[in-house]
């Protein structure tokens, strides 16, 4: 097994059903997990739900159910989404699990032991929707002059007894962290925002509430529950068995990446490292704040009626198409937009017409013209060598981009390689060679077979189901589908030695149709 790689998503509030923004984050995390596995890393992938806090309690009251009932019901929708999107997660962590109470109380106790918690009175602004405290200076004016949070959500003035965390004490250590580890906050634009915020001074943070009880009880203060973000962030440790010194904790912590949206970067890059420093725990290596997904350029909201159920989208277009579209269309880190037309156009052009067609043409010509029998050590000419060299170079460039979390850039390299292969097919015209020079036709088709094999492995983290269906047809061993397969030059001879022949191929990337109700 390779070096460990621990990746987490944000844990979503299950106060309603999941939407496409949640799906986007979880798909991206799955692509990273699969990419790292394909590179030989030993991956642990955790996701889950964030079930405490006022927002959950209020929603439950509104619906006339208990918070627990709301969580139990809605969490199942998130779990179903994770499965339907083909997420290869290892742990689905719920913050209402008993083990999570223990972990949260342990980190609380560690912070208390450090002398970083004290009792005082909180007076200030709070946004229930963001579950966040804001300074007066951060607020913006809404249409009718009413005060709103910087995210545009309503805020209310709160006064209550509260435990405080000495966040101010960590200003310098945090700035030192950002300086010593510029890679800690990505992308760069978010890093600059956080540095500016911390340089502006940090106030101590209110970390408990007494006005409601839907949370983790504060050790030794029975009328207080923890501020939801204290327990929420601790989920990343709960799944590893913290506070016990388990082999999992030893092996996987600190996390290699917390993948989250841009709206919650402050919690992950200011509060979380400060809590961990206080509790004497190692800090995560990277926090990546991805952009927001918009619908036709607009924010999604129930009032605009543009909230789409990701499972419906996946059913209409196929999970692989949705995954490919989101990774290809949106420049990772920036906001991006989706629409049914854009999904159909992108997937038909690139998956069905370009790569799907290349694979289908190659396999069916080998099936028809070579009886499905593969050949090895055929004489190659310059065009063949050049094609394989170009494809290899573009795949390496793609992998470099993926390693740096630039998926659209990586897929652009992949498409260039596919275009090169299609141009080669047209130039070499194997259908003509069949009559004029059958030996040359075989060399061309086997060059293409190698290129398709490598391109399939390279894109497998993004579209795993379709690629597995293709690789099954190509005779690739299911347990050898890592990037090592791309570098293994002996695979064709091994396949021939095993007696493999190609059967009549079937396409794996169907052409998508725009549903009638989406046609403009
Ligand atoms: N519960 C907190 C996270 C706690 S992590 C210790 C939370 N939950 S959330 O349900 O509001 O959001 C979950 C994730 O989805 C966040 O990373 C958030 O940024 C992301 N997104 C929510 N809406 C989104 C879009 N429209 N587009 C992309 N991501 C979005 O925050």
XYZ file of C-alpha atoms and ligand atoms in Angstrom:
551
model
C 0.000 0.000 0.000
C 1.191 3.495 -0.830
C 1.486 6.546 1.338
C -1.743 7.503 3.182
C -3.951 10.264 1.796
C -6.880 11.449 3.925
C -9.505 13.567 2.194
C -12.705 15.003 3.652
C -15.658 16.962 2.296
C -17.605 19.502 4.305
C -20.377 17.808 6.235
C -23.666 19.166 4.962
C -26.556 20.517 7.044
C -29.386 18.045 6.494
C -32.062 20.727 6.998
C -33.468 19.872 3.573
C -32.661 17.600 0.666
C -29.239 17.867 -0.975
C -28.891 20.210 -3.935
C -26.512 20.329 -6.858
C -24.001 22.468 -4.908
C -23.581 19.626 -2.424
C -23.308 17.152 -5.291
C -20.617 19.287 -6.924
C -18.397 19.237 -3.846
C -18.837 15.544 -3.212
C -18.144 14.641 -6.855
C -14.972 16.747 -6.853
C -13.832 15.051 -3.654
C -14.511 11.658 -5.183
C -12.495 12.551 -8.280
C -9.583 13.535 -6.036
C -9.917 10.312 -4.016
C -9.985 8.158 -7.131
C -7.127 10.090 -8.728
C -4.945 9.590 -5.650
C -5.816 5.885 -5.508
C -4.914 5.540 -9.187
C -1.569 7.134 -8.355
C -0.977 4.413 -5.790
C -1.870 6.357 -2.637
C -3.655 4.594 0.203
C -6.770 6.770 0.422
C -9.275 7.373 3.199
C -12.279 9.407 2.149
C -14.758 10.821 4.655
C -18.007 12.678 4.190
C -21.147 13.091 6.292
C -23.738 15.401 7.824
C -23.641 18.290 10.302
C -26.736 17.820 12.398
C -26.634 20.256 15.336
C -27.223 23.966 15.713
C -29.977 26.488 15.668
C -30.623 26.161 11.965
C -31.501 22.476 12.350
C -33.500 23.106 15.523
C -35.519 25.890 13.879
C -36.223 23.846 10.763
C -37.440 20.926 12.858
C -39.739 23.205 14.839
C -41.095 24.661 11.602
C -41.875 21.158 10.337
C -43.317 20.011 13.648
C -40.792 17.194 14.114
C -37.936 16.693 16.549
C -34.443 17.702 15.401
C -33.470 14.040 15.651
C -36.308 13.007 13.334
C -35.363 15.687 10.833
C -31.713 14.567 10.888
C -32.538 10.890 10.550
C -34.808 11.494 7.611
C -32.699 14.026 5.701
C -29.362 12.362 6.332
C -30.629 9.359 4.400
C -31.105 11.608 1.366
C -27.475 12.703 1.627
C -26.280 9.146 1.981
C -28.421 8.146 -1.010
C -26.886 10.989 -3.001
C -23.369 9.900 -2.096
C -24.143 6.393 -3.309
C -26.005 7.505 -6.414
C -23.103 9.747 -7.436
C -20.766 6.783 -7.169
C -18.779 8.297 -4.316
C -16.101 5.937 -3.096
C -16.219 7.127 0.530
C -14.941 5.038 3.414
C -16.734 6.800 6.257
C -20.045 8.653 6.404
C -19.814 10.573 9.673
C -22.943 11.856 11.385
C -22.437 14.395 14.154
C -25.274 12.867 16.174
C -23.276 9.634 16.590
C -22.349 8.835 20.161
C -18.658 8.633 19.228
C -18.836 12.172 17.917
C -20.066 13.528 21.253
C -17.085 11.916 22.874
C -14.635 13.357 20.355
C -16.123 16.862 20.600
C -16.067 16.820 24.384
C -12.479 15.611 24.330
C -11.253 18.431 22.086
C -13.230 20.873 24.253
C -11.536 19.502 27.348
C -8.115 19.770 25.703
C -8.773 23.444 24.902
C -10.005 24.023 28.444
C -6.906 22.333 29.879
C -4.800 24.734 27.820
C -6.566 27.652 29.529
C -8.114 28.752 26.239
C -11.770 28.725 27.368
C -13.444 31.204 29.707
C -16.984 32.089 30.661
C -18.359 35.534 29.734
C -21.363 37.183 28.130
C -21.804 37.306 24.369
C -23.344 40.366 22.832
C -23.268 40.615 19.087
C -24.593 39.661 15.669
C -25.378 36.112 14.669
C -26.633 34.609 11.405
C -28.585 31.416 11.935
C -28.428 30.587 8.250
C -24.614 30.767 8.227
C -24.333 29.628 11.866
C -21.766 32.412 12.161
C -20.920 35.421 14.342
C -20.111 38.687 12.601
C -18.579 41.975 13.639
C -20.627 45.103 13.091
C -18.003 46.263 10.574
C -18.569 43.181 8.401
C -22.298 43.691 7.957
C -23.802 45.031 4.759
C -27.037 46.933 4.214
C -29.906 45.061 2.573
C -32.420 46.610 0.134
C -34.503 48.193 2.862
C -31.483 49.245 4.931
C -31.746 46.189 7.148
C -28.421 44.717 8.310
C -27.268 41.534 6.579
C -24.244 39.262 6.956
C -21.499 39.520 4.304
C -23.170 36.453 2.719
C -26.436 38.378 2.472
C -28.226 36.368 5.180
C -30.311 37.854 8.026
C -28.547 38.574 11.326
C -29.936 38.957 14.818
C -28.526 40.605 17.931
C -27.733 38.093 20.599
C -27.019 38.441 24.259
C -26.306 35.389 26.369
C -23.836 33.785 28.709
C -21.268 31.921 26.694
C -17.971 30.136 26.858
C -15.299 31.933 24.860
C -12.295 30.531 23.023
C -9.155 32.670 23.154
C -8.920 33.070 19.390
C -7.090 36.393 19.742
C -4.133 34.507 21.219
C -3.734 32.621 17.931
C -3.454 35.590 15.579
C 0.328 35.427 15.362
C 0.573 31.600 15.222
C -2.022 31.606 12.413
C -0.199 34.269 10.400
C 3.024 32.303 10.911
C 1.263 29.179 9.667
C 0.049 30.892 6.477
C 3.532 32.211 5.856
C 5.375 28.968 6.540
C 2.842 26.940 4.545
C 1.604 28.966 1.609
C -0.020 25.784 0.297
C -2.259 25.516 3.376
C -5.034 27.671 1.891
C -5.916 27.229 -1.760
C -6.651 28.731 -4.187
C -4.424 31.775 -3.764
C -7.314 34.271 -3.826
C -8.857 32.696 -0.720
C -5.506 32.706 1.032
C -5.201 36.448 0.552
C -8.707 37.008 1.927
C -7.956 34.975 5.039
C -4.627 36.703 5.673
C -6.320 40.096 5.418
C -9.020 38.986 7.834
C -6.563 37.666 10.427
C -4.252 40.661 10.076
C -7.264 42.834 10.898
C -7.284 41.347 14.400
C -9.108 38.397 15.930
C -11.678 38.626 18.689
C -12.240 35.752 21.058
C -14.924 33.429 19.766
C -18.186 32.571 21.491
C -18.224 28.766 21.500
C -21.286 27.766 23.495
C -24.985 28.539 23.626
C -27.576 28.451 26.397
C -30.713 29.539 24.527
C -31.342 26.111 22.970
C -30.169 22.581 23.642
C -29.727 20.915 20.239
C -25.982 20.358 20.401
C -23.174 18.577 22.167
C -23.299 19.306 25.918
C -20.352 21.285 27.230
C -18.388 19.180 29.748
C -19.095 20.455 33.247
C -21.625 23.127 32.073
C -24.912 21.302 31.712
C -26.896 24.342 30.539
C -24.491 24.990 27.624
C -24.262 23.251 24.267
C -21.268 23.739 22.008
C -21.398 26.230 19.157
C -22.180 24.000 16.195
C -18.906 24.741 14.390
C -16.831 23.399 17.297
C -18.446 20.016 17.045
C -18.800 20.137 13.240
C -15.080 20.630 12.608
C -14.239 17.864 15.057
C -15.988 15.362 12.760
C -12.743 15.090 10.808
C -11.176 13.482 13.886
C -14.192 11.486 15.098
C -14.069 9.170 12.101
C -10.502 8.244 13.069
C -11.391 7.256 16.627
C -10.190 10.429 18.414
C -9.676 10.885 21.357
C -8.376 7.311 21.547
C -4.903 6.988 20.126
C -6.103 4.553 17.484
C -3.981 3.178 14.622
C -6.366 5.081 12.293
C -5.651 8.388 13.989
C -1.955 7.679 13.868
C -2.083 6.672 10.232
C -4.414 9.270 8.701
C -4.154 12.461 10.745
C -3.373 15.185 9.754
C -5.724 15.255 6.769
C -4.134 15.825 3.367
C -7.037 17.963 2.220
C -10.284 19.365 3.553
C -12.359 20.131 0.478
C -14.966 22.809 1.214
C -16.834 25.675 -0.419
C -15.594 29.263 -0.430
C -18.251 30.374 2.086
C -16.765 28.314 4.921
C -13.069 28.964 4.420
C -12.827 31.115 7.567
C -14.049 28.292 9.795
C -11.513 25.876 8.323
C -8.475 28.106 8.068
C -8.858 30.296 11.159
C -10.996 28.578 13.801
C -10.061 24.978 13.046
C -6.257 25.363 13.063
C -6.567 27.498 16.211
C -8.623 24.783 17.955
C -6.102 22.159 16.868
C -3.116 24.222 18.046
C -4.861 24.682 21.352
C -5.512 20.941 21.652
C -1.909 20.160 20.607
C -3.001 18.286 17.516
C -1.287 18.438 14.113
C -2.826 20.725 11.486
C -4.358 19.634 8.170
C -2.048 20.068 5.207
C -4.415 21.853 2.865
C -7.817 23.497 2.854
C -9.218 23.982 -0.627
C -12.170 26.376 -0.992
C -13.943 25.602 -4.247
C -16.278 28.041 -5.977
C -20.049 28.034 -6.094
C -22.156 26.378 -8.684
C -24.777 28.630 -10.217
C -27.729 27.800 -12.435
C -27.445 29.691 -15.736
C -25.305 32.230 -13.907
C -27.812 32.776 -11.078
C -27.652 31.749 -7.459
C -29.890 28.786 -6.772
C -32.735 29.450 -4.423
C -36.136 28.053 -3.664
C -37.775 31.394 -4.438
C -36.262 31.489 -7.945
C -37.491 27.944 -8.462
C -34.156 26.838 -9.928
C -33.107 24.335 -7.274
C -32.405 21.074 -9.032
C -32.340 17.666 -7.431
C -28.932 16.228 -8.311
C -30.367 12.736 -8.412
C -32.815 13.785 -11.104
C -29.986 15.275 -13.133
C -27.963 12.110 -12.714
C -30.943 10.034 -13.792
C -31.614 12.166 -16.843
C -28.044 12.411 -18.097
C -26.193 9.606 -16.322
C -23.858 9.955 -13.353
C -20.698 9.877 -15.448
C -21.955 12.675 -17.705
C -22.783 14.840 -14.707
C -19.392 14.155 -13.139
C -17.533 14.884 -16.376
C -19.490 18.043 -17.045
C -18.910 19.532 -13.603
C -15.195 18.783 -13.579
C -14.690 19.962 -17.151
C -16.899 23.017 -17.271
C -16.033 24.724 -14.002
C -12.550 26.051 -13.426
C -11.942 24.552 -9.976
C -11.765 27.263 -7.335
C -13.961 29.664 -9.323
C -17.719 29.845 -9.528
C -19.280 28.043 -12.449
C -22.604 27.656 -14.107
C -24.611 24.717 -15.299
C -27.697 24.158 -17.395
C -29.215 21.142 -19.097
C -28.147 22.416 -22.545
C -24.565 22.917 -21.387
C -24.428 19.355 -20.024
C -25.811 17.897 -23.263
C -23.568 19.986 -25.502
C -20.369 19.301 -23.568
C -20.927 15.594 -23.038
C -22.058 14.915 -26.592
C -19.136 16.806 -28.109
C -16.425 15.385 -25.891
C -17.550 12.072 -24.441
C -19.892 10.683 -27.101
C -18.498 12.163 -30.340
C -14.800 12.516 -29.596
C -13.621 9.904 -27.106
C -16.572 7.495 -27.319
C -16.394 7.455 -31.076
C -12.614 6.983 -31.082
C -12.883 4.007 -28.728
C -15.816 2.468 -30.560
C -14.200 2.878 -33.991
C -10.926 1.412 -32.792
C -12.437 -1.609 -31.092
C -14.881 -2.389 -33.874
C -12.200 -2.160 -36.578
C -10.030 -4.587 -34.606
C -13.017 -6.860 -34.133
C -14.041 -6.792 -37.796
C -10.723 -6.596 -39.580
C -8.441 -8.575 -37.259
C -11.006 -11.034 -35.908
C -10.613 -9.349 -32.502
C -7.073 -10.754 -32.170
C -4.529 -8.302 -30.794
C -1.033 -8.104 -32.271
C 2.220 -7.054 -30.757
C 5.608 -5.885 -32.024
C 4.279 -4.591 -35.315
C 6.561 -2.250 -37.271
C 5.735 1.324 -36.245
C 6.342 4.336 -38.425
C 6.982 7.921 -37.366
C 3.306 8.823 -37.229
C 2.622 6.003 -34.752
C 5.571 6.850 -32.537
C 4.691 10.508 -32.646
C 1.049 9.881 -31.750
C 1.900 7.728 -28.735
C 4.522 10.258 -27.627
C 2.022 13.113 -27.886
C -0.683 11.196 -26.045
C 1.782 10.200 -23.305
C 2.959 13.802 -22.899
C -0.575 15.143 -22.703
C -1.580 12.504 -20.157
C 1.385 13.446 -17.968
C 0.397 17.101 -18.238
C -3.161 16.160 -17.347
C -2.014 14.293 -14.269
C 0.085 17.230 -13.162
C -2.970 19.477 -13.432
C -5.101 17.021 -11.467
C -2.455 16.781 -8.760
C -2.721 20.589 -8.477
C -6.565 20.499 -8.344
C -6.988 21.963 -11.830
C -9.492 19.515 -13.276
C -10.781 21.566 -16.188
C -7.198 22.280 -17.259
C -6.342 18.585 -16.938
C -9.359 17.516 -18.967
C -8.424 20.062 -21.599
C -5.118 18.215 -22.076
C -7.021 14.954 -22.238
C -9.297 16.319 -24.964
C -6.316 17.538 -26.949
C -4.944 14.004 -26.870
C -8.315 12.625 -28.023
C -8.364 15.141 -30.898
C -4.854 14.092 -31.900
C -5.990 10.460 -32.022
C -9.022 11.288 -34.142
C -6.884 13.312 -36.533
C -4.504 10.325 -36.755
C -7.387 7.995 -37.646
C -8.427 10.324 -40.453
C -4.849 10.738 -41.706
C -4.036 7.028 -41.603
C -7.439 5.926 -42.976
C -7.208 2.299 -41.791
C -10.343 1.420 -43.822
C -8.322 2.110 -47.008
C -5.250 0.279 -45.693
C -7.376 -2.809 -45.190
C -7.181 -3.381 -48.949
C -3.871 -1.740 -49.829
C -1.630 -2.670 -46.885
C -3.229 -4.914 -44.236
C -0.044 -5.131 -42.158
C 0.060 -1.347 -41.918
C -3.635 -1.317 -40.985
C -2.863 -3.628 -38.070
C -0.060 -1.344 -36.886
C -2.409 1.653 -37.002
C -5.205 -0.111 -35.143
C -2.867 -1.424 -32.453
C -1.394 2.078 -32.009
C -4.916 3.340 -31.468
C -5.711 0.502 -29.097
C -2.772 1.524 -26.926
C -3.753 5.183 -27.026
C -7.380 4.432 -26.094
C -6.227 2.224 -23.218
C -4.049 4.992 -21.786
C -6.664 7.719 -22.287
C -9.265 5.527 -20.596
C -7.109 4.982 -17.526
C -6.260 8.662 -17.347
C -9.901 9.800 -17.249
C -11.203 6.937 -15.108
C -11.271 8.973 -11.835
C -13.821 11.273 -13.479
C -16.041 8.775 -15.330
C -15.411 5.462 -13.567
C -18.475 3.480 -14.630
C -18.251 4.098 -18.360
C -14.501 3.593 -18.372
C -14.798 0.318 -16.505
C -17.325 -0.851 -19.103
C -14.820 0.076 -21.817
C -11.813 -1.471 -20.078
C -13.799 -4.678 -19.479
C -14.233 -4.931 -23.241
C -10.530 -4.241 -23.769
C -9.484 -7.105 -21.492
C -7.917 -4.903 -18.803
C -7.706 -6.699 -15.450
C -10.157 -5.031 -13.018
C -7.609 -5.004 -10.193
C -4.898 -3.345 -12.304
C -6.713 -0.149 -13.239
C -4.289 2.349 -11.834
C -1.962 4.772 -13.571
C 0.712 2.073 -13.389
C -1.220 0.439 -16.263
C -0.323 3.452 -18.421
C 3.395 3.013 -17.783
C 3.359 -0.759 -18.204
C 4.524 -1.258 -21.778
C 4.164 -5.042 -21.606
C 0.393 -5.111 -21.168
C -0.449 -5.916 -24.783
C 1.844 -8.954 -24.847
C 0.440 -10.097 -21.499
C -3.064 -9.775 -22.889
C -2.188 -11.752 -26.009
C -0.479 -14.428 -23.896
C -3.645 -14.742 -21.828
C -5.549 -15.693 -24.996
C -7.764 -12.593 -24.951
C -9.689 -11.590 -28.077
C -12.021 -8.633 -28.496
C -15.738 -9.290 -28.837
C -18.159 -7.096 -30.735
C -17.805 -3.794 -28.865
C -20.665 -1.734 -27.484
C -20.465 2.036 -26.990
C -20.118 3.317 -23.447
C -20.898 7.022 -23.925
C -24.425 7.358 -25.323
C -25.477 10.588 -27.007
C -27.577 12.656 -24.633
C -30.899 14.218 -25.563
C -32.229 17.438 -24.081
C -35.441 16.593 -22.193
C -38.500 18.147 -23.877
C -39.214 20.473 -20.919
C -35.682 21.924 -21.091
C -35.835 22.881 -24.790
C -35.831 26.675 -24.931
N -22.362 22.241 7.760
C -21.492 23.202 7.187
C -20.121 22.598 6.924
C -19.436 22.019 8.121
S -17.892 21.316 7.699
C -17.185 20.944 9.150
C -22.092 23.690 5.868
N -23.062 22.939 5.337
S -23.845 23.274 3.969
O -24.802 22.221 3.795
O -24.339 24.616 4.016
O -22.770 23.244 2.854
C -22.014 22.062 2.624
C -20.976 22.320 1.532
O -21.643 22.588 0.290
C -20.099 23.528 1.834
O -18.745 23.251 1.523
C -20.654 24.588 0.919
O -19.702 25.541 0.527
C -21.085 23.749 -0.268
N -22.079 24.418 -1.087
C -23.320 24.853 -0.710
N -23.903 25.447 -1.792
C -23.081 25.402 -2.854
C -23.166 25.766 -4.200
N -24.215 26.368 -4.727
N -22.110 25.470 -5.001
C -21.021 24.785 -4.535
N -20.913 24.424 -3.271
C -21.899 24.790 -2.391
O -21.645 24.708 5.360
